[in-house]
PDB file of C-alpha atoms in Angstrom:
ATOM      1  CA  UNK A  74       0.000   0.000   0.000  1.00 34.00           C
ATOM      2  CA  UNK A  75       1.300   3.452  -0.883  1.00 35.00           C
ATOM      3  CA  UNK A  76       2.303   5.495   2.121  1.00 36.00           C
ATOM      4  CA  UNK A  77       0.884   9.009   2.369  1.00 39.00           C
ATOM      5  CA  UNK A  78       2.228  11.945   4.322  1.00 42.00           C
ATOM      6  CA  UNK A  79       0.103  13.844   6.793  1.00 45.00           C
ATOM      7  CA  UNK A  80      -0.007  17.594   7.079  1.00 42.00           C
ATOM      8  CA  UNK A  81       2.827  17.660   9.629  1.00 44.00           C
ATOM      9  CA  UNK A  82       5.369  15.472   7.867  1.00 48.00           C
ATOM     10  CA  UNK A  83       7.210  15.500   4.560  1.00 52.00           C
ATOM     11  CA  UNK A  84       6.598  17.745   1.550  1.00 60.00           C
ATOM     12  CA  UNK A  85       2.813  17.712   1.961  1.00 68.00           C
ATOM     13  CA  UNK A  86       3.011  18.958   5.529  1.00 79.00           C
ATOM     14  CA  UNK A  87       5.577  21.592   4.637  1.00 81.00           C
ATOM     15  CA  UNK A  88       3.417  22.859   1.776  1.00 83.00           C
ATOM     16  CA  UNK A  89       0.406  23.132   4.042  1.00 86.00           C
ATOM     17  CA  UNK A  90       2.361  25.041   6.686  1.00 87.00           C
ATOM     18  CA  UNK A  91       3.727  27.401   4.035  1.00 85.00           C
ATOM     19  CA  UNK A  92       0.231  27.955   2.668  1.00 89.00           C
ATOM     20  CA  UNK A  93      -1.173  28.518   6.157  1.00 89.00           C
ATOM     21  CA  UNK A  94       1.500  31.146   6.904  1.00 90.00           C
ATOM     22  CA  UNK A  95       0.651  32.985   3.702  1.00 88.00           C
ATOM     23  CA  UNK A  96      -3.099  32.861   4.281  1.00 90.00           C
ATOM     24  CA  UNK A  97      -2.722  34.036   7.870  1.00 89.00           C
ATOM     25  CA  UNK A  98      -0.230  36.883   7.432  1.00 88.00           C
ATOM     26  CA  UNK A  99       0.058  37.612   3.703  1.00 89.00           C
ATOM     27  CA  UNK A 100       3.072  38.023   1.471  1.00 87.00           C
ATOM     28  CA  UNK A 101       5.153  39.875   4.061  1.00 89.00           C
ATOM     29  CA  UNK A 102       5.295  36.701   6.134  1.00 89.00           C
ATOM     30  CA  UNK A 103       7.226  34.909   3.378  1.00 92.00           C
ATOM     31  CA  UNK A 104      10.613  35.554   1.838  1.00 93.00           C
ATOM     32  CA  UNK A 105      10.778  35.837  -1.936  1.00 94.00           C
ATOM     33  CA  UNK A 106      11.992  32.259  -2.325  1.00 92.00           C
ATOM     34  CA  UNK A 107       9.098  31.057  -0.154  1.00 92.00           C
ATOM     35  CA  UNK A 108       6.534  32.930  -2.259  1.00 94.00           C
ATOM     36  CA  UNK A 109       7.968  31.377  -5.394  1.00 94.00           C
ATOM     37  CA  UNK A 110       8.189  28.006  -3.648  1.00 94.00           C
ATOM     38  CA  UNK A 111       4.499  28.246  -2.735  1.00 92.00           C
ATOM     39  CA  UNK A 112       3.588  29.259  -6.273  1.00 92.00           C
ATOM     40  CA  UNK A 113       5.478  26.280  -7.669  1.00 94.00           C
ATOM     41  CA  UNK A 114       3.524  23.853  -5.486  1.00 92.00           C
ATOM     42  CA  UNK A 115       0.473  24.498  -7.678  1.00 91.00           C
ATOM     43  CA  UNK A 116       2.365  23.325 -10.768  1.00 92.00           C
ATOM     44  CA  UNK A 117       4.664  20.642  -9.346  1.00 90.00           C
ATOM     45  CA  UNK A 118       3.030  17.871  -7.304  1.00 85.00           C
ATOM     46  CA  UNK A 119       4.648  15.825  -4.556  1.00 81.00           C
ATOM     47  CA  UNK A 120       8.236  17.096  -4.627  1.00 86.00           C
ATOM     48  CA  UNK A 121      10.053  19.759  -2.624  1.00 91.00           C
ATOM     49  CA  UNK A 122       9.915  23.025  -4.598  1.00 92.00           C
ATOM     50  CA  UNK A 123      12.207  25.009  -2.293  1.00 94.00           C
ATOM     51  CA  UNK A 124      15.456  24.107  -4.158  1.00 94.00           C
ATOM     52  CA  UNK A 125      13.812  24.996  -7.471  1.00 95.00           C
ATOM     53  CA  UNK A 126      12.647  28.375  -6.145  1.00 95.00           C
ATOM     54  CA  UNK A 127      16.065  29.191  -4.695  1.00 95.00           C
ATOM     55  CA  UNK A 128      17.807  28.238  -7.936  1.00 95.00           C
ATOM     56  CA  UNK A 129      15.448  30.439  -9.957  1.00 95.00           C
ATOM     57  CA  UNK A 130      16.084  33.457  -7.741  1.00 95.00           C
ATOM     58  CA  UNK A 131      19.826  32.823  -7.788  1.00 95.00           C
ATOM     59  CA  UNK A 132      19.915  32.572 -11.571  1.00 95.00           C
ATOM     60  CA  UNK A 133      17.326  35.209 -12.494  1.00 94.00           C
ATOM     61  CA  UNK A 134      17.425  37.630  -9.584  1.00 92.00           C
ATOM     62  CA  UNK A 135      13.717  38.115  -8.826  1.00 93.00           C
ATOM     63  CA  UNK A 136      10.286  36.549  -9.052  1.00 93.00           C
ATOM     64  CA  UNK A 137       9.326  38.818 -11.942  1.00 91.00           C
ATOM     65  CA  UNK A 138      12.481  37.967 -13.892  1.00 90.00           C
ATOM     66  CA  UNK A 139      11.751  34.284 -13.316  1.00 94.00           C
ATOM     67  CA  UNK A 140       8.246  34.620 -14.725  1.00 93.00           C
ATOM     68  CA  UNK A 141       9.617  36.433 -17.783  1.00 89.00           C
ATOM     69  CA  UNK A 142      12.271  33.887 -18.741  1.00 91.00           C
ATOM     70  CA  UNK A 143      11.945  32.051 -22.073  1.00 90.00           C
ATOM     71  CA  UNK A 144      11.011  28.390 -21.884  1.00 93.00           C
ATOM     72  CA  UNK A 145      14.428  27.154 -22.932  1.00 92.00           C
ATOM     73  CA  UNK A 146      16.096  29.004 -20.070  1.00 93.00           C
ATOM     74  CA  UNK A 147      13.601  27.795 -17.471  1.00 95.00           C
ATOM     75  CA  UNK A 148      13.891  24.209 -18.643  1.00 95.00           C
ATOM     76  CA  UNK A 149      17.585  24.298 -17.730  1.00 94.00           C
ATOM     77  CA  UNK A 150      16.530  24.347 -14.063  1.00 93.00           C
ATOM     78  CA  UNK A 151      16.306  20.857 -12.598  1.00 93.00           C
ATOM     79  CA  UNK A 152      12.715  20.117 -11.628  1.00 93.00           C
ATOM     80  CA  UNK A 153      11.100  22.511 -14.108  1.00 94.00           C
ATOM     81  CA  UNK A 154       9.175  21.021 -17.020  1.00 94.00           C
ATOM     82  CA  UNK A 155       6.564  22.127 -19.556  1.00 94.00           C
ATOM     83  CA  UNK A 156       3.860  22.263 -16.887  1.00 94.00           C
ATOM     84  CA  UNK A 157       5.774  24.943 -14.985  1.00 95.00           C
ATOM     85  CA  UNK A 158       6.646  26.995 -18.063  1.00 95.00           C
ATOM     86  CA  UNK A 159       2.979  27.028 -19.094  1.00 95.00           C
ATOM     87  CA  UNK A 160       1.961  27.928 -15.535  1.00 95.00           C
ATOM     88  CA  UNK A 161       4.415  30.842 -15.477  1.00 95.00           C
ATOM     89  CA  UNK A 162       3.048  32.066 -18.819  1.00 93.00           C
ATOM     90  CA  UNK A 163      -0.467  32.148 -17.404  1.00 94.00           C
ATOM     91  CA  UNK A 164       0.678  34.017 -14.278  1.00 94.00           C
ATOM     92  CA  UNK A 165       2.574  36.546 -16.399  1.00 92.00           C
ATOM     93  CA  UNK A 166      -0.416  36.990 -18.695  1.00 92.00           C
ATOM     94  CA  UNK A 167      -2.642  37.656 -15.674  1.00 93.00           C
ATOM     95  CA  UNK A 168      -0.217  40.270 -14.349  1.00 91.00           C
ATOM     96  CA  UNK A 169      -0.068  41.932 -17.766  1.00 90.00           C
ATOM     97  CA  UNK A 170      -3.853  41.946 -18.073  1.00 92.00           C
ATOM     98  CA  UNK A 171      -4.150  43.579 -14.641  1.00 91.00           C
ATOM     99  CA  UNK A 172      -1.714  46.325 -15.628  1.00 90.00           C
ATOM    100  CA  UNK A 173      -3.465  46.731 -18.975  1.00 92.00           C
ATOM    101  CA  UNK A 174      -6.832  47.236 -17.280  1.00 93.00           C
ATOM    102  CA  UNK A 175      -5.339  49.733 -14.838  1.00 92.00           C
ATOM    103  CA  UNK A 176      -3.859  51.806 -17.675  1.00 89.00           C
ATOM    104  CA  UNK A 177      -7.078  51.675 -19.695  1.00 92.00           C
ATOM    105  CA  UNK A 178      -9.032  52.953 -16.689  1.00 92.00           C
ATOM    106  CA  UNK A 179      -6.793  55.933 -15.949  1.00 91.00           C
ATOM    107  CA  UNK A 180      -8.712  59.193 -16.471  1.00 91.00           C
ATOM    108  CA  UNK A 181      -5.616  60.745 -18.036  1.00 90.00           C
ATOM    109  CA  UNK A 182      -2.074  59.779 -19.011  1.00 89.00           C
ATOM    110  CA  UNK A 183       0.227  62.467 -17.660  1.00 87.00           C
ATOM    111  CA  UNK A 184       3.613  60.925 -18.405  1.00 87.00           C
ATOM    112  CA  UNK A 185       5.575  57.774 -19.246  1.00 86.00           C
ATOM    113  CA  UNK A 186       5.437  56.635 -15.631  1.00 86.00           C
ATOM    114  CA  UNK A 187       1.719  55.983 -16.027  1.00 89.00           C
ATOM    115  CA  UNK A 188       2.236  53.280 -18.663  1.00 89.00           C
ATOM    116  CA  UNK A 189       5.639  51.940 -17.604  1.00 87.00           C
ATOM    117  CA  UNK A 190       4.459  48.925 -15.574  1.00 87.00           C
ATOM    118  CA  UNK A 191       2.168  47.772 -18.365  1.00 90.00           C
ATOM    119  CA  UNK A 192       4.569  48.133 -21.274  1.00 87.00           C
ATOM    120  CA  UNK A 193       7.447  46.581 -19.346  1.00 88.00           C
ATOM    121  CA  UNK A 194       5.365  43.476 -18.653  1.00 86.00           C
ATOM    122  CA  UNK A 195       3.953  43.428 -22.174  1.00 88.00           C
ATOM    123  CA  UNK A 196       7.092  43.929 -24.271  1.00 86.00           C
ATOM    124  CA  UNK A 197      10.031  43.567 -21.889  1.00 80.00           C
ATOM    125  CA  UNK A 198      10.310  39.766 -22.087  1.00 80.00           C
ATOM    126  CA  UNK A 199       9.575  39.514 -25.835  1.00 80.00           C
ATOM    127  CA  UNK A 200      12.287  37.605 -27.694  1.00 78.00           C
ATOM    128  CA  UNK A 201      11.890  39.684 -30.863  1.00 80.00           C
ATOM    129  CA  UNK A 202      11.649  43.410 -31.295  1.00 83.00           C
ATOM    130  CA  UNK A 203       8.048  44.637 -31.332  1.00 85.00           C
ATOM    131  CA  UNK A 204       6.539  48.035 -31.974  1.00 86.00           C
ATOM    132  CA  UNK A 205       3.460  48.925 -29.956  1.00 89.00           C
ATOM    133  CA  UNK A 206       1.287  52.039 -29.945  1.00 92.00           C
ATOM    134  CA  UNK A 207      -1.099  53.572 -27.442  1.00 93.00           C
ATOM    135  CA  UNK A 208      -3.658  56.030 -28.821  1.00 95.00           C
ATOM    136  CA  UNK A 209      -5.105  58.808 -26.664  1.00 95.00           C
ATOM    137  CA  UNK A 210      -7.983  61.237 -27.003  1.00 94.00           C
ATOM    138  CA  UNK A 211      -7.943  64.960 -26.180  1.00 94.00           C
ATOM    139  CA  UNK A 212      -8.382  64.172 -22.480  1.00 92.00           C
ATOM    140  CA  UNK A 213      -5.236  62.020 -22.735  1.00 93.00           C
ATOM    141  CA  UNK A 214      -7.210  58.872 -22.014  1.00 93.00           C
ATOM    142  CA  UNK A 215      -6.343  55.685 -23.900  1.00 94.00           C
ATOM    143  CA  UNK A 216      -8.898  54.853 -26.585  1.00 94.00           C
ATOM    144  CA  UNK A 217      -6.967  52.050 -28.284  1.00 93.00           C
ATOM    145  CA  UNK A 218      -3.655  50.211 -28.138  1.00 93.00           C
ATOM    146  CA  UNK A 219      -2.165  47.587 -30.401  1.00 90.00           C
ATOM    147  CA  UNK A 220       1.003  46.112 -31.857  1.00 88.00           C
ATOM    148  CA  UNK A 221       1.873  47.903 -35.083  1.00 87.00           C
ATOM    149  CA  UNK A 222       5.075  46.190 -36.177  1.00 80.00           C
ATOM    150  CA  UNK A 223       7.690  43.532 -35.547  1.00 77.00           C
ATOM    151  CA  UNK A 224      11.345  43.149 -36.330  1.00 69.00           C
ATOM    152  CA  UNK A 225      13.804  46.030 -36.178  1.00 56.00           C
ATOM    153  CA  UNK A 226      13.093  49.722 -36.526  1.00 47.00           C
ATOM    154  CA  UNK A 227      15.740  50.358 -39.184  1.00 42.00           C
ATOM    155  CA  UNK A 228      13.012  50.447 -41.858  1.00 43.00           C
ATOM    156  CA  UNK A 229      11.466  53.552 -40.325  1.00 35.00           C
ATOM    157  CA  UNK A 230       9.997  54.788 -43.608  1.00 40.00           C
ATOM    158  CA  UNK A 231       7.682  51.757 -43.690  1.00 51.00           C
ATOM    159  CA  UNK A 232       6.045  52.369 -40.336  1.00 66.00           C
ATOM    160  CA  UNK A 233       4.327  55.795 -40.097  1.00 80.00           C
ATOM    161  CA  UNK A 234       1.313  54.769 -42.182  1.00 81.00           C
ATOM    162  CA  UNK A 235       0.699  51.601 -40.171  1.00 83.00           C
ATOM    163  CA  UNK A 236       1.227  53.459 -36.901  1.00 88.00           C
ATOM    164  CA  UNK A 237      -1.117  56.330 -37.742  1.00 91.00           C
ATOM    165  CA  UNK A 238      -3.938  54.343 -39.345  1.00 91.00           C
ATOM    166  CA  UNK A 239      -5.439  53.205 -35.987  1.00 92.00           C
ATOM    167  CA  UNK A 240      -5.176  56.793 -34.697  1.00 93.00           C
ATOM    168  CA  UNK A 241      -7.416  57.991 -37.518  1.00 93.00           C
ATOM    169  CA  UNK A 242      -9.863  55.112 -37.049  1.00 93.00           C
ATOM    170  CA  UNK A 243     -10.228  55.797 -33.317  1.00 95.00           C
ATOM    171  CA  UNK A 244     -10.144  59.620 -33.570  1.00 93.00           C
ATOM    172  CA  UNK A 245      -7.017  59.808 -31.441  1.00 94.00           C
ATOM    173  CA  UNK A 246      -5.189  63.091 -31.000  1.00 94.00           C
ATOM    174  CA  UNK A 247      -2.206  61.697 -29.120  1.00 92.00           C
ATOM    175  CA  UNK A 248       0.160  58.774 -29.589  1.00 93.00           C
ATOM    176  CA  UNK A 249       2.705  56.981 -27.428  1.00 93.00           C
ATOM    177  CA  UNK A 250       5.011  54.700 -29.388  1.00 93.00           C
ATOM    178  CA  UNK A 251       6.806  51.851 -27.632  1.00 91.00           C
ATOM    179  CA  UNK A 252       9.341  49.304 -28.781  1.00 88.00           C
ATOM    180  CA  UNK A 253      11.587  46.855 -26.984  1.00 86.00           C
ATOM    181  CA  UNK A 254      15.289  46.080 -27.114  1.00 85.00           C
ATOM    182  CA  UNK A 255      15.329  42.315 -26.467  1.00 80.00           C
ATOM    183  CA  UNK A 256      19.068  41.936 -26.064  1.00 75.00           C
ATOM    184  CA  UNK A 257      20.180  45.415 -25.116  1.00 72.00           C
ATOM    185  CA  UNK A 258      19.918  48.423 -22.882  1.00 81.00           C
ATOM    186  CA  UNK A 259      17.051  50.923 -23.114  1.00 83.00           C
ATOM    187  CA  UNK A 260      19.218  53.361 -25.049  1.00 83.00           C
ATOM    188  CA  UNK A 261      17.682  54.755 -28.260  1.00 82.00           C
ATOM    189  CA  UNK A 262      19.612  54.027 -31.440  1.00 81.00           C
ATOM    190  CA  UNK A 263      20.034  56.428 -34.325  1.00 83.00           C
ATOM    191  CA  UNK A 264      17.219  54.550 -36.085  1.00 82.00           C
ATOM    192  CA  UNK A 265      14.963  55.018 -33.044  1.00 81.00           C
ATOM    193  CA  UNK A 266      15.576  58.764 -33.081  1.00 86.00           C
ATOM    194  CA  UNK A 267      15.042  58.942 -36.830  1.00 82.00           C
ATOM    195  CA  UNK A 268      11.725  57.118 -36.528  1.00 82.00           C
ATOM    196  CA  UNK A 269      10.658  59.534 -33.783  1.00 86.00           C
ATOM    197  CA  UNK A 270      11.452  62.568 -35.944  1.00 87.00           C
ATOM    198  CA  UNK A 271       9.776  61.105 -39.026  1.00 85.00           C
ATOM    199  CA  UNK A 272       6.650  60.164 -37.139  1.00 87.00           C
ATOM    200  CA  UNK A 273       6.363  63.630 -35.613  1.00 89.00           C
ATOM    201  CA  UNK A 274       6.646  65.224 -39.062  1.00 89.00           C
ATOM    202  CA  UNK A 275       3.967  62.952 -40.543  1.00 89.00           C
ATOM    203  CA  UNK A 276       1.527  62.999 -37.621  1.00 89.00           C
ATOM    204  CA  UNK A 277       1.462  66.749 -36.900  1.00 91.00           C
ATOM    205  CA  UNK A 278      -0.431  67.772 -40.068  1.00 90.00           C
ATOM    206  CA  UNK A 279      -3.069  65.150 -39.190  1.00 92.00           C
ATOM    207  CA  UNK A 280      -3.662  66.703 -35.765  1.00 92.00           C
ATOM    208  CA  UNK A 281      -1.980  63.816 -33.951  1.00 93.00           C
ATOM    209  CA  UNK A 282       0.727  64.597 -31.401  1.00 92.00           C
ATOM    210  CA  UNK A 283       3.527  62.128 -30.748  1.00 92.00           C
ATOM    211  CA  UNK A 284       3.538  62.345 -26.965  1.00 93.00           C
ATOM    212  CA  UNK A 285       6.462  59.984 -26.415  1.00 91.00           C
ATOM    213  CA  UNK A 286       8.545  57.156 -27.801  1.00 92.00           C
ATOM    214  CA  UNK A 287       9.616  54.625 -25.177  1.00 91.00           C
ATOM    215  CA  UNK A 288      12.391  52.047 -25.457  1.00 89.00           C
ATOM    216  CA  UNK A 289      11.741  49.173 -23.059  1.00 89.00           C
ATOM    217  CA  UNK A 290      13.651  46.186 -21.665  1.00 84.00           C
ATOM    218  CA  UNK A 291      12.549  43.634 -19.031  1.00 81.00           C
ATOM    219  CA  UNK A 292      13.716  45.946 -16.243  1.00 83.00           C
ATOM    220  CA  UNK A 293      13.733  49.510 -17.555  1.00 84.00           C
ATOM    221  CA  UNK A 294      12.370  51.939 -20.098  1.00 87.00           C
ATOM    222  CA  UNK A 295      13.734  55.146 -21.602  1.00 87.00           C
ATOM    223  CA  UNK A 296      11.564  58.072 -22.614  1.00 89.00           C
ATOM    224  CA  UNK A 297      12.949  59.749 -25.728  1.00 88.00           C
ATOM    225  CA  UNK A 298      10.732  62.803 -25.177  1.00 84.00           C
ATOM    226  CA  UNK A 299      11.677  63.468 -21.559  1.00 83.00           C
ATOM    227  CA  UNK A 300      15.106  61.855 -21.466  1.00 81.00           C
ATOM    228  CA  UNK A 301      14.056  59.909 -18.362  1.00 80.00           C
ATOM    229  CA  UNK A 302      15.187  56.421 -17.504  1.00 82.00           C
ATOM    230  CA  UNK A 303      12.324  54.601 -15.786  1.00 84.00           C
TER     231      UNK A 303
END
């Protein structure tokens, strides 16, 4: 007959105690590795998830960085399989959706700080370079947002039409352009600056103001308009 563990012994008991601590006192009662350890228990049955959690934090630095890792990197960690990578994707998608909803519900966008959390989650971990646009009305409230390009931005002449078309459809008067640097720092290249200038020249006669152009990585973003590193 298969032996089972009770709530006080072995991995099952440890999991229950960890869960009870969290439910009683919240996240501040647990260290980062314990939060990740608890999260992993919902994707990995019957084995101790503490070593996995500690390895992830050692290798990736934080819970958020762990959730944003590509599958191939996560699968290098002993104990992590496809079930965990899929689970992390769902968690990350939920976080992104929460930030998306918060940004959409803001009465007004006053600066790049207002959209930073959302765009960092959305584009920061992307393996390929993506171009994303947020369209605002006269009250500076978001009326639409969508991906408008992929690849590199060195073909800047190809993009203004595709970027501005949704603005005209949704009667937007403001635009925030965002793109990621998958392998680099959030420092704008010459092509990034050229695209910014070209887009400003094309959008102004249409009554659409380019409010900002943000370069984002998994950890940071740079505002070309304000010169701020977020």
